[in-house]
Amino acid sequence: MAAVKASEVRGDPPLLRAAELARVVAGEGAGIPSADLAGILVSNLCFAHNSPSLWKLVGQAMASRLLCPLNVLALLTPRVLPQRRAQPEAYRLYLELIKCNVTSPSLFMEAGPNRDKITKSIADALQLLKNYGYCGTEFGHVVIMFVLALVTKLIDSILEDCGFPSGMAEGQESVYAIEGPQPMDLDVKKVPTENQNEHREQLRRKNTVMALDVLHMMVADRKIQSFLRLIFLNMPEKFSSLSQRLSSIEAHKVALETLLPSGHKINDLLIDIQKVCNANYQPNNKHIVDVLGNMRSGGSLLGQLTGAGRAACWIIFDIYVENAIDGKHLSGISAIEVLKEVTKTLQVLNEASWQETFKALWISALRLVQRAREPLEGPIPHLDARLCMLLALIPLSVAAILKEESDMFGAEGSKILPRRQGLISSLQDLIQYSGLLVPPSSVVNAANSAASKAAIFKSNYNAGVVNSSMVAQIDSSTKAVGNMLHLIIEACISRNLIDTSAYLWPGYVVSSGPLKDTTLPQESPWLNFIKGAPLSGPLIDALVATPASSVGELDKLYNIAANGSEEEKTAAAKILCGASLVRGWNIQEHVVGMVVKLLLASLPSDSSTSTPGSINHYLAQMSTLNEILLGLSYGDAIHILSLYGTVPDVAAALMPLCEAFGSIAPPPNHKSTILGETSVYSVFSCAFLCLLRLWKFYRPPQEYCLAGRGGSVRMELTLDYLLLMRNNRIDLSNSSAPSRDSYDNMGSVNEVPAQPVYIDSFPKLRAWYFQNQACIASTLSGLCNKNPVHQVANKILSMICRKMNKGGISSGNLSSASSSSVSGSSVSASDDSFQRPAFPAWEFLEAVPFVLEAVLTACAHGRFSSRDLTTSLRDLVDFLPASLAAIVSYFSAEITRGIWKPVPMNGIEWPSPGASLHSIEAEIKEILASAGVQIHSCYPRMICIRFLHINLVALIHNYCHVLIPLFHLCSYVVI
């Protein structure tokens, strides 16, 4: 206070005074924001040293994060509200502070290193224990109770100032005792007492109006509504105090509307508060998570200059993990290695402890998982990839960091090295971040199972039973509520980062009665598999849906996939690419290695596709390859492989498959590719579409953004670059194999004899690759009708136009539709088999751009309707799903050129879809749900259909296996 008064005497502006105050606080060694400083300033403000300059200083200190705004308002509330009649000037300034801060994110700012003291200060000031029976110490919970107390007291103040009794129950004490009036002199000009009294009475009336405005602003805020909703659902007895006030307002509503100039807001106030009691109310969960995340790191700019552990210092973690989940940008480098290096670098740059560093890493990944629930992010949340980041990649990167430490210092008896101790402390700190630990619905059972496992261990430990086999049991009589921390702990234990003593941490095990809407898993089907049960239908389905729990189980499965009968190989491949790949976090790196090795092992020793022996080998492996490729096409499987840095290896395995199966002609009776049906076209399409997902095939390779003279170039994963990465990796492994960092435990990939791979080894793939780039970069060059490509294009046109009355279209002359050869009658059903081409897939794909140009030309000249166009494209994709790639790349290029005129899509050719829109949307939702894409009811109507048309390329990259049925549906919907 001496520094404050000296600064005031000097006439320093508020910002300079706040800086001086910060210097004094820093010299005392107190953390920022300071709970003690808030108490000192508020106690002098009310009302020993009550002056405008001190109010300005407090406001500036709140804005500068020197003080926690929530703490200041909590301290002011019990002092100012009872004195609002005697001190109307102070009441007005108090209301101004609320108005500026209460709906701002700064009010619920992170409490920093003094979090516990600030939380206690708020609870004591508001007398939460006495008035609400709340004795907790969670910052997020105190925030919610603050909102309830403030809303309640403002309502009481408005009612009392208007001459009405408050809504308190009879005999209930006021939250704040009324104190005697205190002297206050803000009028430095010594206005006469009579005028001063008149001025103060006007100010009192204005304060009542302003209090109503502030209250209305608060309850209209979605964040505060979310807090009130939590109180209504979880603490109805505490919400009843607010309900009593609402009843009192309702009883005097007419009088209040007459007395107050802004009385029209009374009705809005009642509606905003009462709607949180509505069963259909949907709060913004993101705001709840933000506050209940209970981050301890300080968010103040001043704090960031005085040490480590500040939230902004760790933003690189958030940026990296979010970018790594972007499905449009797959990486050829393992996220494990990147996370390891980034973590070590930030620990040094921030001068932080390992506890702070690891905790920031865990919290970034927890936030990543929570963001998968935000509807505004889009209908492709990549939840499996996000969980992979949290529960597999980060534990593996931490394991690599701890291994470096142990290799450097060695084990000194039972002493725990600093990095491992930091890891343990960071995990223990996570217990209090309840908001971030809420598990997604898809992993609730896994979290409950992990918590129950810990509960059994603790029960046995307390009973003096030390039997490690007991821990693996799932006792139906012992149930516990699990969260994300239980899954994190299991992931760390499985990799020997910590031991089972974590089960005994305070607060880790929370016992529960019967769990609602959840069932704990019964005996794992993998136990039956290990005991020798044959791979029958029910067991296969169970193993596909249940992740393996040990590497031994995976080894047995891999041996079957490599050496079993054809049926066993197919079943084992299907199981390996199931839940073990996408949800087997504790053994995921081994599954990834086995899948890649299985793909590479399926290739013949002679990679040439021209020899009969090689062709027969590929055909013999067709069923197994089909299951692997279907598994990789589902959901986040390819993305998970990319997070482990296997994209170059996967590309090198897929290219010979595409070359081989694309060179084999299908049987003449081949009609279409049905999902689940194994054929040459289906295997080629799955392999080809998986390969396309590894780079931006639909854009020119020179799509780099150059900004000014010093512009930066972003390197995309072109096919050439992928091969260069793999060949370089092979050279490194051959030259220094023993020194390779075995962070991945994926030696199974490196065990396969590897040779450099070049695109020239695959002439058909290479030809399509360059043709695709040419089609994107420029228009098609005219070819004579005798060219073999045009002959194939005519066959395709005959196939897709066979059911149309206008007949087929020839690609012989694309300059004018009038000169296109059009048959006078449609093809009969008996000629259907004759019209279906039986070309190898590469020849088919080579001709697709010419087919597209022909049908677009016909549309432009009115010889081909928009409905015929869509139906034709659907038939084309049905016949060869891989043609979708050519369609997307060609149309993407044509749209950017703007050559074609818009075609009306809602004319007589397109009957109104209004009668069937609801059923179509329901079918689309069902199909998307099978791919793990959930469209919630909160989306506007027809969002599914708009999503499909806008995000066609994203669908190819993420869910190519659902496109065929979606094409059928979209052909009936107006674009």
CSV table of N, CA and C in Angstrom, one decimal, residues 250 308 377 388 442 670 820 844 868 902 910:
chain,number,residue,atom,x,y,z
A,250,GLU,N,-41.5,-13.5,-10.5
A,250,GLU,CA,-42.8,-13.7,-11.2
A,250,GLU,C,-44.0,-13.1,-10.6
A,308,ALA,N,8.8,-20.7,-15.8
A,308,ALA,CA,8.2,-21.7,-16.7
A,308,ALA,C,6.9,-22.1,-16.2
A,377,GLU,N,-16.5,-28.7,-35.3
A,377,GLU,CA,-15.2,-29.2,-36.0
A,377,GLU,C,-15.5,-30.0,-37.2
A,388,CYS,N,-5.3,-42.6,-30.2
A,388,CYS,CA,-4.0,-43.2,-30.5
A,388,CYS,C,-2.9,-42.3,-30.1
A,442,SER,N,-17.5,-44.0,-26.6
A,442,SER,CA,-17.0,-45.2,-27.2
A,442,SER,C,-16.0,-45.9,-26.4
A,670,HIS,N,-18.1,-60.3,-65.2
A,670,HIS,CA,-18.0,-59.4,-64.0
A,670,HIS,C,-19.0,-58.3,-64.3
A,820,SER,N,-21.4,-36.5,-82.4
A,820,SER,CA,-21.2,-37.7,-81.6
A,820,SER,C,-22.0,-38.8,-82.2
A,844,PHE,N,-8.8,-49.2,-68.1
A,844,PHE,CA,-10.1,-48.6,-67.8
A,844,PHE,C,-9.9,-47.2,-67.2
A,868,ASP,N,-28.9,-37.9,-66.1
A,868,ASP,CA,-28.2,-39.0,-66.8
A,868,ASP,C,-26.7,-38.9,-66.4
A,902,PRO,N,-22.7,-23.8,-66.2
A,902,PRO,CA,-23.5,-24.5,-65.1
A,902,PRO,C,-24.7,-25.3,-65.8
A,910,TRP,N,-35.1,-33.8,-63.0
A,910,TRP,CA,-34.9,-34.2,-61.6
A,910,TRP,C,-36.3,-34.0,-60.9
